[in-house]
mmCIF file of N, CA and C in Angstrom:
data_model
loop_
_atom_site.group_PDB
_atom_site.id
_atom_site.type_symbol
_atom_site.label_atom_id
_atom_site.label_comp_id
_atom_site.label_asym_id
_atom_site.label_seq_id
_atom_site.Cartn_x
_atom_site.Cartn_y
_atom_site.Cartn_z
ATOM 1 N N MET A 115 23.430 6.608 -30.124
ATOM 2 C CA MET A 115 22.741 8.121 -30.439
ATOM 3 C C MET A 115 23.983 8.970 -30.470
ATOM 4 N N THR A 116 24.180 9.428 -31.361
ATOM 5 C CA THR A 116 24.952 10.361 -31.493
ATOM 6 C C THR A 116 25.577 11.277 -30.680
ATOM 7 N N PHE A 117 26.522 12.648 -30.607
ATOM 8 C CA PHE A 117 26.361 13.306 -29.562
ATOM 9 C C PHE A 117 25.656 14.349 -29.680
ATOM 10 N N SER A 118 25.248 14.755 -30.968
ATOM 11 C CA SER A 118 24.339 15.523 -31.039
ATOM 12 C C SER A 118 22.587 15.762 -31.103
ATOM 13 N N ALA A 119 22.690 13.892 -31.051
ATOM 14 C CA ALA A 119 21.150 13.641 -30.407
ATOM 15 C C ALA A 119 21.195 13.992 -29.126
ATOM 16 N N ALA A 120 21.974 13.699 -28.484
ATOM 17 C CA ALA A 120 22.085 13.924 -27.205
ATOM 18 C C ALA A 120 22.084 14.530 -26.793
ATOM 19 N N ALA A 121 22.618 16.194 -27.447
ATOM 20 C CA ALA A 121 22.661 17.386 -27.116
ATOM 21 C C ALA A 121 21.428 17.792 -27.423
ATOM 22 N N LYS A 122 20.837 17.835 -28.837
ATOM 23 C CA LYS A 122 19.777 18.187 -28.717
ATOM 24 C C LYS A 122 18.374 17.720 -27.596
ATOM 25 N N ASN A 123 18.481 16.389 -26.815
ATOM 26 C CA ASN A 123 17.708 15.645 -26.181
ATOM 27 C C ASN A 123 17.852 16.445 -24.737
ATOM 28 N N PHE A 124 18.907 16.860 -24.305
ATOM 29 C CA PHE A 124 19.162 17.360 -23.357
ATOM 30 C C PHE A 124 18.914 18.819 -23.277
ATOM 31 N N VAL A 125 19.103 19.246 -24.378
ATOM 32 C CA VAL A 125 18.623 21.013 -24.317
ATOM 33 C C VAL A 125 16.906 21.041 -24.081
ATOM 34 N N VAL A 126 16.242 20.086 -24.858
ATOM 35 C CA VAL A 126 14.718 19.767 -24.532
ATOM 36 C C VAL A 126 14.744 19.447 -23.169
ATOM 37 N N LEU A 127 15.006 18.407 -22.510
ATOM 38 C CA LEU A 127 14.971 18.260 -21.384
ATOM 39 C C LEU A 127 15.197 19.434 -20.400
ATOM 40 N N ILE A 128 16.314 20.223 -20.208
ATOM 41 C CA ILE A 128 16.413 21.757 -19.849
ATOM 42 C C ILE A 128 15.587 22.445 -20.373
ATOM 43 N N THR A 129 14.991 22.560 -21.398
ATOM 44 C CA THR A 129 14.113 23.276 -21.332
ATOM 45 C C THR A 129 12.418 23.780 -20.528
ATOM 46 N N VAL A 130 12.327 22.416 -20.772
ATOM 47 C CA VAL A 130 11.121 21.690 -20.251
ATOM 48 C C VAL A 130 11.026 21.543 -18.530
ATOM 49 N N ALA A 131 12.484 21.697 -17.775
ATOM 50 C CA ALA A 131 12.556 21.907 -16.680
ATOM 51 C C ALA A 131 12.514 23.522 -16.121
ATOM 52 N N ILE A 132 12.952 24.051 -17.096
ATOM 53 C CA ILE A 132 13.084 25.362 -16.897
ATOM 54 C C ILE A 132 11.669 25.878 -16.839
ATOM 55 N N VAL A 133 10.285 25.492 -17.993
ATOM 56 C CA VAL A 133 9.765 25.805 -18.170
ATOM 57 C C VAL A 133 8.297 25.128 -17.358
ATOM 58 N N LEU A 134 9.090 24.259 -16.628
ATOM 59 C CA LEU A 134 8.019 23.649 -14.903
ATOM 60 C C LEU A 134 8.491 24.415 -13.896
ATOM 61 N N LEU A 135 9.389 24.699 -14.013
ATOM 62 C CA LEU A 135 10.576 25.674 -12.656
ATOM 63 C C LEU A 135 9.424 26.973 -12.678
ATOM 64 N N ILE A 136 9.771 27.506 -13.870
ATOM 65 C CA ILE A 136 8.813 29.339 -13.600
ATOM 66 C C ILE A 136 7.305 28.640 -13.759
ATOM 67 N N VAL A 137 6.652 27.976 -14.320
ATOM 68 C CA VAL A 137 5.107 27.716 -14.032
ATOM 69 C C VAL A 137 5.276 27.250 -12.126
ATOM 70 N N ASP A 138 5.877 26.458 -11.685
ATOM 71 C CA ASP A 138 5.805 26.381 -10.169
ATOM 72 C C ASP A 138 6.051 27.207 -9.589
ATOM 73 N N LEU A 139 6.699 28.416 -9.384
ATOM 74 C CA LEU A 139 7.164 29.630 -9.426
ATOM 75 C C LEU A 139 5.693 30.593 -9.233
ATOM 76 N N ILE A 140 5.213 30.570 -10.350
ATOM 77 C CA ILE A 140 4.115 31.088 -10.834
ATOM 78 C C ILE A 140 2.991 30.769 -9.583
ATOM 79 N N LYS A 141 2.846 29.465 -9.705
ATOM 80 C CA LYS A 141 1.851 29.055 -8.756
ATOM 81 C C LYS A 141 2.101 29.303 -7.243
ATOM 82 N N TRP A 142 3.243 29.233 -6.989
ATOM 83 C CA TRP A 142 3.631 29.562 -5.265
ATOM 84 C C TRP A 142 3.433 30.671 -4.859
ATOM 85 N N GLN A 143 3.789 31.956 -6.187
ATOM 86 C CA GLN A 143 3.459 32.886 -5.505
ATOM 87 C C GLN A 143 2.027 33.829 -5.631
ATOM 88 N N SER A 144 1.269 33.035 -6.337
ATOM 89 C CA SER A 144 0.205 33.441 -6.505
ATOM 90 C C SER A 144 -1.190 32.466 -5.006
ATOM 91 N N GLY A 145 -0.489 31.559 -4.464
ATOM 92 C CA GLY A 145 -0.356 31.211 -3.199
ATOM 93 C C GLY A 145 -1.281 29.737 -3.892
ATOM 94 N N GLY A 146 -1.488 29.096 -4.643
ATOM 95 C CA GLY A 146 -1.498 27.866 -5.112
ATOM 96 C C GLY A 146 -0.430 26.544 -4.589
ATOM 97 N N VAL A 147 -1.527 25.794 -4.930
ATOM 98 C CA VAL A 147 -0.515 24.770 -4.171
ATOM 99 C C VAL A 147 0.378 23.962 -5.416
ATOM 100 N N THR A 148 1.622 24.204 -5.269
ATOM 101 C CA THR A 148 2.957 23.690 -6.546
ATOM 102 C C THR A 148 2.447 22.460 -6.521
ATOM 103 N N TRP A 149 3.426 22.116 -8.006
ATOM 104 C CA TRP A 149 3.580 20.375 -7.954
ATOM 105 C C TRP A 149 4.315 20.035 -7.415
ATOM 106 N N SER A 150 5.409 20.992 -6.810
ATOM 107 C CA SER A 150 6.093 20.219 -5.655
ATOM 108 C C SER A 150 5.544 19.744 -4.383
ATOM 109 N N GLU A 151 5.083 20.908 -3.985
ATOM 110 C CA GLU A 151 4.427 20.154 -2.953
ATOM 111 C C GLU A 151 2.853 18.998 -3.071
ATOM 112 N N ALA A 152 2.651 18.988 -4.306
ATOM 113 C CA ALA A 152 1.597 17.850 -4.708
ATOM 114 C C ALA A 152 2.499 16.554 -4.888
ATOM 115 N N ILE A 153 3.899 16.543 -5.522
ATOM 116 C CA ILE A 153 4.442 15.718 -5.671
ATOM 117 C C ILE A 153 5.227 15.121 -4.207
ATOM 118 N N TRP A 154 5.522 15.860 -3.135
ATOM 119 C CA TRP A 154 6.055 15.601 -2.092
ATOM 120 C C TRP A 154 4.716 15.057 -0.432
ATOM 121 N N GLU A 155 3.465 15.474 -1.076
ATOM 122 C CA GLU A 155 2.546 14.983 -0.481
ATOM 123 C C GLU A 155 2.615 13.249 -0.857
ATOM 124 N N VAL A 156 2.038 12.957 -2.369
ATOM 125 C CA VAL A 156 1.891 11.633 -3.037
ATOM 126 C C VAL A 156 3.231 11.313 -2.302
ATOM 127 N N ASN A 157 4.360 11.495 -1.864
ATOM 128 C CA ASN A 157 5.488 10.608 -1.622
ATOM 129 C C ASN A 157 5.211 10.629 -0.098
ATOM 130 N N GLN A 158 5.156 11.595 0.674
ATOM 131 C CA GLN A 158 4.792 10.883 2.195
ATOM 132 C C GLN A 158 3.616 10.072 1.909
ATOM 133 N N HIS A 159 2.556 9.897 1.767
ATOM 134 C CA HIS A 159 1.070 9.000 2.161
ATOM 135 C C HIS A 159 2.202 7.355 1.145
ATOM 136 N N SER A 160 3.246 7.318 -0.035
ATOM 137 C CA SER A 160 3.214 6.206 0.017
ATOM 138 C C SER A 160 4.217 5.588 0.478
ATOM 139 N N LEU A 161 5.038 6.137 1.233
ATOM 140 C CA LEU A 161 5.549 5.995 2.163
ATOM 141 C C LEU A 161 5.329 5.191 3.383
ATOM 142 N N SER A 162 4.206 5.745 3.844
ATOM 143 C CA SER A 162 3.717 5.627 5.007
ATOM 144 C C SER A 162 2.957 4.451 4.874
ATOM 145 N N PHE A 163 2.071 4.196 3.686
ATOM 146 C CA PHE A 163 1.916 2.712 3.229
ATOM 147 C C PHE A 163 3.211 1.587 3.105
ATOM 148 N N ALA A 164 3.863 1.707 2.227
ATOM 149 C CA ALA A 164 4.947 1.119 2.572
ATOM 150 C C ALA A 164 5.550 0.837 3.800
ATOM 151 N N LEU A 165 5.503 1.329 4.069
ATOM 152 C CA LEU A 165 5.643 1.134 5.775
ATOM 153 C C LEU A 165 5.229 0.642 6.205
ATOM 154 N N GLY A 166 3.904 0.461 6.440
ATOM 155 C CA GLY A 166 2.781 -0.222 6.991
ATOM 156 C C GLY A 166 2.975 -1.655 6.428
ATOM 157 N N VAL A 167 2.217 -1.960 5.182
ATOM 158 C CA VAL A 167 3.146 -2.974 4.648
ATOM 159 C C VAL A 167 3.956 -3.175 5.185
ATOM 160 N N GLY A 168 5.606 -2.848 5.407
ATOM 161 C CA GLY A 168 6.687 -3.959 5.370
ATOM 162 C C GLY A 168 6.744 -3.954 7.313
ATOM 163 N N VAL A 169 6.122 -3.520 7.981
ATOM 164 C CA VAL A 169 5.949 -3.702 9.325
ATOM 165 C C VAL A 169 4.828 -5.492 9.548
ATOM 166 N N VAL A 170 3.482 -5.024 8.887
ATOM 167 C CA VAL A 170 2.546 -6.255 8.855
ATOM 168 C C VAL A 170 4.008 -7.087 8.345
ATOM 169 N N LEU A 171 4.053 -6.934 7.254
ATOM 170 C CA LEU A 171 4.746 -8.531 6.245
ATOM 171 C C LEU A 171 6.031 -9.123 6.810
ATOM 172 N N GLY A 172 7.004 -7.941 7.715
ATOM 173 C CA GLY A 172 7.747 -8.261 8.419
ATOM 174 C C GLY A 172 7.280 -9.335 9.779
ATOM 175 N N HIS A 173 6.368 -8.752 10.448
ATOM 176 C CA HIS A 173 6.148 -9.443 11.679
ATOM 177 C C HIS A 173 5.294 -10.762 10.825
ATOM 178 N N CYS A 174 4.571 -10.949 10.056
ATOM 179 C CA CYS A 174 3.723 -12.174 9.841
ATOM 180 C C CYS A 174 5.430 -13.553 9.581
ATOM 181 N N PHE A 175 6.136 -12.486 8.466
ATOM 182 C CA PHE A 175 7.094 -13.797 8.507
ATOM 183 C C PHE A 175 8.736 -14.212 9.410
ATOM 184 N N THR A 176 8.827 -13.025 10.559
ATOM 185 C CA THR A 176 9.196 -13.082 11.488
ATOM 186 C C THR A 176 9.513 -13.735 12.511
ATOM 187 N N VAL A 177 8.056 -13.644 13.278
ATOM 188 C CA VAL A 177 7.518 -13.858 14.555
ATOM 189 C C VAL A 177 7.423 -15.198 14.475
ATOM 190 N N PRO A 178 8.307 -16.023 15.246
ATOM 191 C CA PRO A 178 8.131 -17.340 15.673
ATOM 192 C C PRO A 178 6.430 -17.908 15.765
ATOM 193 N N LYS A 179 5.979 -19.091 14.734
ATOM 194 C CA LYS A 179 4.203 -19.246 15.486
ATOM 195 C C LYS A 179 4.355 -20.265 16.343
ATOM 196 N N GLY A 180 3.218 -19.915 17.402
ATOM 197 C CA GLY A 180 3.392 -21.097 18.610
ATOM 198 C C GLY A 180 4.305 -20.386 19.377
ATOM 199 N N LEU A 181 4.226 -19.318 19.889
ATOM 200 C CA LEU A 181 5.041 -18.696 20.619
ATOM 201 C C LEU A 181 3.946 -18.728 22.154
ATOM 202 N N GLY A 182 3.025 -18.580 21.577
ATOM 203 C CA GLY A 182 1.852 -18.455 22.712
ATOM 204 C C GLY A 182 1.741 -19.285 23.396
ATOM 205 N N LYS A 183 2.153 -20.516 22.995
ATOM 206 C CA LYS A 183 1.310 -21.622 23.342
ATOM 207 C C LYS A 183 1.708 -22.400 24.112
#
């Protein structure tokens, strides 16, 4: 990739980020749920699910079998 192509991609990405920020600020100002809050909520649910799966799998693979006999 040439420098000019990379610069054009950078300008496009920055423009998209600024537009998304403006839309997010407008939604925040009007009292709606912003994209940032929605993404954070999904991340929290994903993290709690991953933690639960990790605890269960960790228990299954690390607790010695036949310990209660």
